[in-house]
mmCIF file of C-alpha atoms in Angstrom:
data_model
loop_
_atom_site.group_PDB
_atom_site.id
_atom_site.type_symbol
_atom_site.label_atom_id
_atom_site.label_comp_id
_atom_site.label_asym_id
_atom_site.label_seq_id
_atom_site.Cartn_x
_atom_site.Cartn_y
_atom_site.Cartn_z
ATOM 1 C CA UNK A 1 33.138 -9.161 42.334
ATOM 2 C CA UNK A 2 29.409 -10.055 42.183
ATOM 3 C CA UNK A 3 26.757 -7.643 43.349
ATOM 4 C CA UNK A 4 23.862 -8.327 45.688
ATOM 5 C CA UNK A 5 20.134 -8.789 45.455
ATOM 6 C CA UNK A 6 18.095 -6.646 47.844
ATOM 7 C CA UNK A 7 14.469 -7.483 48.584
ATOM 8 C CA UNK A 8 12.834 -4.185 49.552
ATOM 9 C CA UNK A 9 9.355 -3.965 51.125
ATOM 10 C CA UNK A 10 7.271 -0.976 50.063
ATOM 11 C CA UNK A 11 4.260 0.635 51.797
ATOM 12 C CA UNK A 12 0.915 -1.146 51.621
ATOM 13 C CA UNK A 13 -0.795 2.219 52.057
ATOM 14 C CA UNK A 14 0.796 5.298 53.574
ATOM 15 C CA UNK A 15 3.968 6.257 51.680
ATOM 16 C CA UNK A 16 5.563 7.303 54.970
ATOM 17 C CA UNK A 17 5.791 3.648 55.987
ATOM 18 C CA UNK A 18 9.070 3.377 54.042
ATOM 19 C CA UNK A 19 12.126 2.804 56.238
ATOM 20 C CA UNK A 20 15.258 4.951 56.010
ATOM 21 C CA UNK A 21 17.220 1.882 54.990
ATOM 22 C CA UNK A 22 14.796 0.999 52.196
ATOM 23 C CA UNK A 23 15.129 4.489 50.707
ATOM 24 C CA UNK A 24 18.932 4.313 50.946
ATOM 25 C CA UNK A 25 19.085 0.898 49.254
ATOM 26 C CA UNK A 26 16.871 2.053 46.383
ATOM 27 C CA UNK A 27 18.955 5.191 45.949
ATOM 28 C CA UNK A 28 22.240 3.292 45.838
ATOM 29 C CA UNK A 29 21.132 0.282 43.746
ATOM 30 C CA UNK A 30 22.217 0.037 40.107
ATOM 31 C CA UNK A 31 18.790 -1.244 39.078
ATOM 32 C CA UNK A 32 15.319 -1.514 40.628
ATOM 33 C CA UNK A 33 13.087 -4.360 39.477
ATOM 34 C CA UNK A 34 9.427 -3.409 39.840
ATOM 35 C CA UNK A 35 6.209 -5.393 39.581
ATOM 36 C CA UNK A 36 4.629 -2.360 37.894
ATOM 37 C CA UNK A 37 6.984 0.468 36.928
ATOM 38 C CA UNK A 38 4.098 2.967 36.908
ATOM 39 C CA UNK A 39 3.248 2.219 40.535
ATOM 40 C CA UNK A 40 6.874 2.157 41.679
ATOM 41 C CA UNK A 41 7.747 5.364 39.835
ATOM 42 C CA UNK A 42 5.303 7.233 42.098
ATOM 43 C CA UNK A 43 7.129 5.917 45.174
ATOM 44 C CA UNK A 44 10.574 6.672 43.767
ATOM 45 C CA UNK A 45 9.524 10.184 42.766
ATOM 46 C CA UNK A 46 8.161 10.785 46.269
ATOM 47 C CA UNK A 47 11.570 9.988 47.765
ATOM 48 C CA UNK A 48 13.588 11.645 44.993
ATOM 49 C CA UNK A 49 15.076 8.330 43.857
ATOM 50 C CA UNK A 50 16.388 8.281 40.283
ATOM 51 C CA UNK A 51 17.569 4.677 39.964
ATOM 52 C CA UNK A 52 16.686 2.964 36.690
ATOM 53 C CA UNK A 53 13.464 0.916 36.807
ATOM 54 C CA UNK A 54 12.872 -2.368 34.988
ATOM 55 C CA UNK A 55 9.683 -4.422 34.847
ATOM 56 C CA UNK A 56 9.750 -7.755 36.681
ATOM 57 C CA UNK A 57 6.384 -9.460 37.253
ATOM 58 C CA UNK A 58 4.785 -12.904 37.225
ATOM 59 C CA UNK A 59 4.235 -12.809 33.460
ATOM 60 C CA UNK A 60 7.869 -12.161 32.502
ATOM 61 C CA UNK A 61 9.973 -13.343 35.466
ATOM 62 C CA UNK A 62 10.799 -16.710 33.870
ATOM 63 C CA UNK A 63 12.223 -14.849 30.869
ATOM 64 C CA UNK A 64 14.140 -12.196 32.832
ATOM 65 C CA UNK A 65 15.472 -14.079 35.858
ATOM 66 C CA UNK A 66 18.595 -15.438 34.130
ATOM 67 C CA UNK A 67 19.478 -12.038 32.701
ATOM 68 C CA UNK A 68 19.108 -10.427 36.119
ATOM 69 C CA UNK A 69 21.255 -13.138 37.663
ATOM 70 C CA UNK A 70 24.012 -12.519 35.135
ATOM 71 C CA UNK A 71 23.906 -8.780 35.782
ATOM 72 C CA UNK A 72 24.325 -9.355 39.510
ATOM 73 C CA UNK A 73 27.180 -11.775 38.894
ATOM 74 C CA UNK A 74 28.712 -9.047 36.766
ATOM 75 C CA UNK A 75 28.763 -6.669 39.714
ATOM 76 C CA UNK A 76 25.390 -4.902 39.673
ATOM 77 C CA UNK A 77 23.437 -4.366 42.889
ATOM 78 C CA UNK A 78 19.780 -5.027 42.146
ATOM 79 C CA UNK A 79 16.773 -4.159 44.309
ATOM 80 C CA UNK A 80 13.426 -5.902 43.900
ATOM 81 C CA UNK A 81 10.148 -4.221 44.877
ATOM 82 C CA UNK A 82 6.499 -5.162 44.394
ATOM 83 C CA UNK A 83 3.510 -2.843 44.124
ATOM 84 C CA UNK A 84 3.000 -3.023 47.893
ATOM 85 C CA UNK A 85 4.383 -5.037 50.769
ATOM 86 C CA UNK A 86 7.226 -7.551 50.768
ATOM 87 C CA UNK A 87 8.174 -9.199 47.451
ATOM 88 C CA UNK A 88 7.707 -12.953 47.503
ATOM 89 C CA UNK A 89 4.706 -12.841 49.858
ATOM 90 C CA UNK A 90 1.823 -13.356 47.409
ATOM 91 C CA UNK A 91 3.894 -11.250 44.985
ATOM 92 C CA UNK A 92 6.681 -11.989 42.459
ATOM 93 C CA UNK A 93 10.083 -12.628 43.994
ATOM 94 C CA UNK A 94 10.436 -16.275 44.947
ATOM 95 C CA UNK A 95 11.868 -17.404 41.611
ATOM 96 C CA UNK A 96 14.537 -14.690 41.527
ATOM 97 C CA UNK A 97 15.539 -15.280 45.164
ATOM 98 C CA UNK A 98 15.803 -19.028 44.619
ATOM 99 C CA UNK A 99 17.865 -18.569 41.453
ATOM 100 C CA UNK A 100 20.283 -16.141 43.103
ATOM 101 C CA UNK A 101 20.586 -18.236 46.265
ATOM 102 C CA UNK A 102 21.414 -21.323 44.198
ATOM 103 C CA UNK A 103 24.132 -19.329 42.419
ATOM 104 C CA UNK A 104 25.658 -18.239 45.725
ATOM 105 C CA UNK A 105 24.615 -14.604 45.283
ATOM 106 C CA UNK A 106 24.058 -12.721 48.541
ATOM 107 C CA UNK A 107 20.381 -11.959 49.084
ATOM 108 C CA UNK A 108 19.485 -9.315 51.662
ATOM 109 C CA UNK A 109 15.817 -8.996 52.600
ATOM 110 C CA UNK A 110 14.942 -5.788 54.411
ATOM 111 C CA UNK A 111 12.298 -5.889 57.153
ATOM 112 C CA UNK A 112 9.313 -3.739 56.418
ATOM 113 C CA UNK A 113 5.710 -3.424 55.366
ATOM 114 C CA UNK A 114 3.390 -6.371 54.899
ATOM 115 C CA UNK A 115 -0.389 -6.468 55.213
ATOM 116 C CA UNK A 116 -0.777 -9.701 57.182
ATOM 117 C CA UNK A 117 0.976 -8.660 60.412
ATOM 118 C CA UNK A 118 -1.021 -5.452 61.132
ATOM 119 C CA UNK A 119 -4.207 -7.355 60.253
ATOM 120 C CA UNK A 120 -3.641 -10.233 62.654
ATOM 121 C CA UNK A 121 -2.379 -8.046 65.500
ATOM 122 C CA UNK A 122 -5.405 -5.730 65.175
ATOM 123 C CA UNK A 123 -7.880 -8.617 64.895
ATOM 124 C CA UNK A 124 -7.987 -9.388 68.602
ATOM 125 C CA UNK A 125 -7.567 -13.089 67.766
ATOM 126 C CA UNK A 126 -4.617 -15.125 69.107
ATOM 127 C CA UNK A 127 -1.437 -14.216 67.220
ATOM 128 C CA UNK A 128 1.143 -16.203 69.177
ATOM 129 C CA UNK A 129 0.720 -18.969 66.585
ATOM 130 C CA UNK A 130 -0.803 -18.512 63.145
ATOM 131 C CA UNK A 131 -0.645 -19.884 59.609
ATOM 132 C CA UNK A 132 -0.475 -17.730 56.507
ATOM 133 C CA UNK A 133 -2.479 -19.152 53.590
ATOM 134 C CA UNK A 134 -2.312 -16.158 51.219
ATOM 135 C CA UNK A 135 -4.759 -16.252 48.299
ATOM 136 C CA UNK A 136 -6.947 -19.343 47.957
ATOM 137 C CA UNK A 137 -7.193 -21.001 44.527
ATOM 138 C CA UNK A 138 -9.955 -19.306 42.576
ATOM 139 C CA UNK A 139 -11.404 -22.528 41.172
ATOM 140 C CA UNK A 140 -9.666 -25.909 41.150
ATOM 141 C CA UNK A 141 -8.719 -27.107 44.608
ATOM 142 C CA UNK A 142 -10.397 -24.219 46.432
ATOM 143 C CA UNK A 143 -13.005 -26.238 48.336
ATOM 144 C CA UNK A 144 -10.514 -28.989 49.113
ATOM 145 C CA UNK A 145 -8.057 -26.497 50.592
ATOM 146 C CA UNK A 146 -10.732 -24.883 52.770
ATOM 147 C CA UNK A 147 -11.873 -28.277 54.034
ATOM 148 C CA UNK A 148 -8.269 -29.227 54.833
ATOM 149 C CA UNK A 149 -8.146 -26.274 57.258
ATOM 150 C CA UNK A 150 -11.314 -27.187 59.168
ATOM 151 C CA UNK A 151 -9.318 -28.748 62.044
ATOM 152 C CA UNK A 152 -6.558 -26.073 62.081
ATOM 153 C CA UNK A 153 -6.051 -24.846 65.661
ATOM 154 C CA UNK A 154 -3.908 -21.834 64.749
ATOM 155 C CA UNK A 155 -5.318 -18.486 63.691
ATOM 156 C CA UNK A 156 -5.492 -18.409 59.874
ATOM 157 C CA UNK A 157 -4.579 -15.506 57.605
ATOM 158 C CA UNK A 158 -5.922 -15.127 54.060
ATOM 159 C CA UNK A 159 -5.624 -12.481 51.348
ATOM 160 C CA UNK A 160 -8.696 -11.906 49.227
ATOM 161 C CA UNK A 161 -10.067 -9.718 46.462
ATOM 162 C CA UNK A 162 -13.014 -7.490 47.439
ATOM 163 C CA UNK A 163 -14.941 -9.071 44.552
ATOM 164 C CA UNK A 164 -14.709 -12.542 46.134
ATOM 165 C CA UNK A 165 -14.896 -11.557 49.807
ATOM 166 C CA UNK A 166 -18.547 -12.425 50.428
ATOM 167 C CA UNK A 167 -18.248 -15.746 48.604
ATOM 168 C CA UNK A 168 -15.155 -16.638 50.620
ATOM 169 C CA UNK A 169 -16.747 -15.727 53.962
ATOM 170 C CA UNK A 170 -19.802 -17.819 53.074
ATOM 171 C CA UNK A 171 -17.605 -20.784 52.132
ATOM 172 C CA UNK A 172 -15.680 -20.425 55.390
ATOM 173 C CA UNK A 173 -18.962 -20.297 57.336
ATOM 174 C CA UNK A 174 -20.154 -23.474 55.625
ATOM 175 C CA UNK A 175 -16.964 -25.404 56.430
ATOM 176 C CA UNK A 176 -15.743 -23.830 59.689
ATOM 177 C CA UNK A 177 -19.180 -23.006 61.101
ATOM 178 C CA UNK A 178 -21.056 -19.683 60.957
ATOM 179 C CA UNK A 179 -20.131 -18.803 64.564
ATOM 180 C CA UNK A 180 -16.358 -19.017 64.032
ATOM 181 C CA UNK A 181 -14.730 -15.706 64.977
ATOM 182 C CA UNK A 182 -13.074 -13.664 62.253
ATOM 183 C CA UNK A 183 -11.825 -10.205 61.425
ATOM 184 C CA UNK A 184 -11.827 -8.557 58.013
ATOM 185 C CA UNK A 185 -9.139 -5.902 57.582
ATOM 186 C CA UNK A 186 -9.506 -3.480 54.689
ATOM 187 C CA UNK A 187 -7.263 -0.736 53.302
ATOM 188 C CA UNK A 188 -4.504 -1.200 55.894
ATOM 189 C CA UNK A 189 -2.404 1.942 56.461
ATOM 190 C CA UNK A 190 -4.691 3.998 54.217
ATOM 191 C CA UNK A 191 -7.165 6.765 55.037
ATOM 192 C CA UNK A 192 -10.192 4.444 55.059
ATOM 193 C CA UNK A 193 -8.601 1.597 57.033
ATOM 194 C CA UNK A 194 -11.267 -0.626 58.568
ATOM 195 C CA UNK A 195 -11.317 -3.722 60.797
ATOM 196 C CA UNK A 196 -14.637 -5.543 61.148
ATOM 197 C CA UNK A 197 -14.673 -8.129 63.917
ATOM 198 C CA UNK A 198 -17.396 -10.704 64.480
ATOM 199 C CA UNK A 199 -18.414 -14.149 63.315
ATOM 200 C CA UNK A 200 -18.085 -15.421 59.772
ATOM 201 C CA UNK A 201 -21.871 -15.184 59.344
ATOM 202 C CA UNK A 202 -21.990 -11.629 60.683
ATOM 203 C CA UNK A 203 -19.203 -10.399 58.427
ATOM 204 C CA UNK A 204 -20.660 -12.144 55.377
ATOM 205 C CA UNK A 205 -24.003 -10.453 56.015
ATOM 206 C CA UNK A 206 -22.365 -7.042 56.558
ATOM 207 C CA UNK A 207 -20.376 -7.101 53.340
ATOM 208 C CA UNK A 208 -23.405 -8.289 51.387
ATOM 209 C CA UNK A 209 -25.028 -4.989 52.337
ATOM 210 C CA UNK A 210 -21.854 -2.859 52.192
ATOM 211 C CA UNK A 211 -19.788 -3.403 49.051
ATOM 212 C CA UNK A 212 -16.146 -3.923 50.063
ATOM 213 C CA UNK A 213 -13.346 -2.016 48.380
ATOM 214 C CA UNK A 214 -9.549 -2.101 48.536
ATOM 215 C CA UNK A 215 -7.082 -4.716 49.697
ATOM 216 C CA UNK A 216 -8.556 -7.359 52.015
ATOM 217 C CA UNK A 217 -7.029 -9.535 54.738
ATOM 218 C CA UNK A 218 -9.253 -12.125 56.442
ATOM 219 C CA UNK A 219 -8.263 -13.421 59.871
ATOM 220 C CA UNK A 220 -10.092 -16.557 61.029
ATOM 221 C CA UNK A 221 -9.845 -18.112 64.494
ATOM 222 C CA UNK A 222 -8.571 -21.664 64.680
ATOM 223 C CA UNK A 223 -10.812 -24.405 66.008
ATOM 224 C CA UNK A 224 -10.724 -24.595 69.795
ATOM 225 C CA UNK A 225 -8.789 -27.572 71.148
ATOM 226 C CA UNK A 226 -11.662 -28.681 73.388
ATOM 227 C CA UNK A 227 -14.140 -28.508 70.517
ATOM 228 C CA UNK A 228 -11.737 -30.409 68.274
ATOM 229 C CA UNK A 229 -11.364 -33.204 70.853
ATOM 230 C CA UNK A 230 -15.142 -33.443 71.180
ATOM 231 C CA UNK A 231 -15.543 -33.659 67.399
ATOM 232 C CA UNK A 232 -12.884 -36.383 67.183
ATOM 233 C CA UNK A 233 -14.635 -38.276 70.002
ATOM 234 C CA UNK A 234 -17.970 -38.016 68.193
ATOM 235 C CA UNK A 235 -16.384 -39.313 64.984
ATOM 236 C CA UNK A 236 -15.045 -42.345 66.866
ATOM 237 C CA UNK A 237 -18.469 -43.024 68.366
ATOM 238 C CA UNK A 238 -20.082 -42.854 64.926
ATOM 239 C CA UNK A 239 -17.555 -45.341 63.528
ATOM 240 C CA UNK A 240 -18.374 -47.895 66.234
ATOM 241 C CA UNK A 241 -22.156 -47.473 66.055
#
């Protein structure tokens, strides 16, 4: 009888954000696949979990996915964790889930920690409808992708490195307009958690003077429907002039 694949979210900051079920699954699994075994070993030690760890990250997943699949088909229950948050969301996991699903293996994804939801809820921007864009391309296609979102009416969610934060906010200000509302969430669920709300221009200026550190989530307001209609009307007028 084949085993199962469990996708297990891990804390993005405070270790106490683990759920009871997540701890139980990791304790009972035959194998835990970890993005970085050094990072995950700290979590497992904290919860007195002694399950065997194996490395599974973006640099080796194409080589290991078939072996993992065969182990699960052979009866092993395997749990996948990333360094923080939910595997597959801007972290390794998609390839293994797709491979197991195609093979008919049961995949159970536990609800749990992710950085984007606390960031958007705390932003004060509309969160009834939003789009998650994750990390932007670092070079090729970056500007094109940003420009493609200029008319997006939903609140937008981005992950970003602290080293590129100012550049990204300045690019957003250039394309979306400097007065577009945004919130920058930093170090979610950690001691120095911070949410800076304001315009794109204001946040870019702040972080130019105050070097950002830690994990970053940028929340950007969508374009207002009325403003979008006015812009579309102006474009039509220009075409007929």
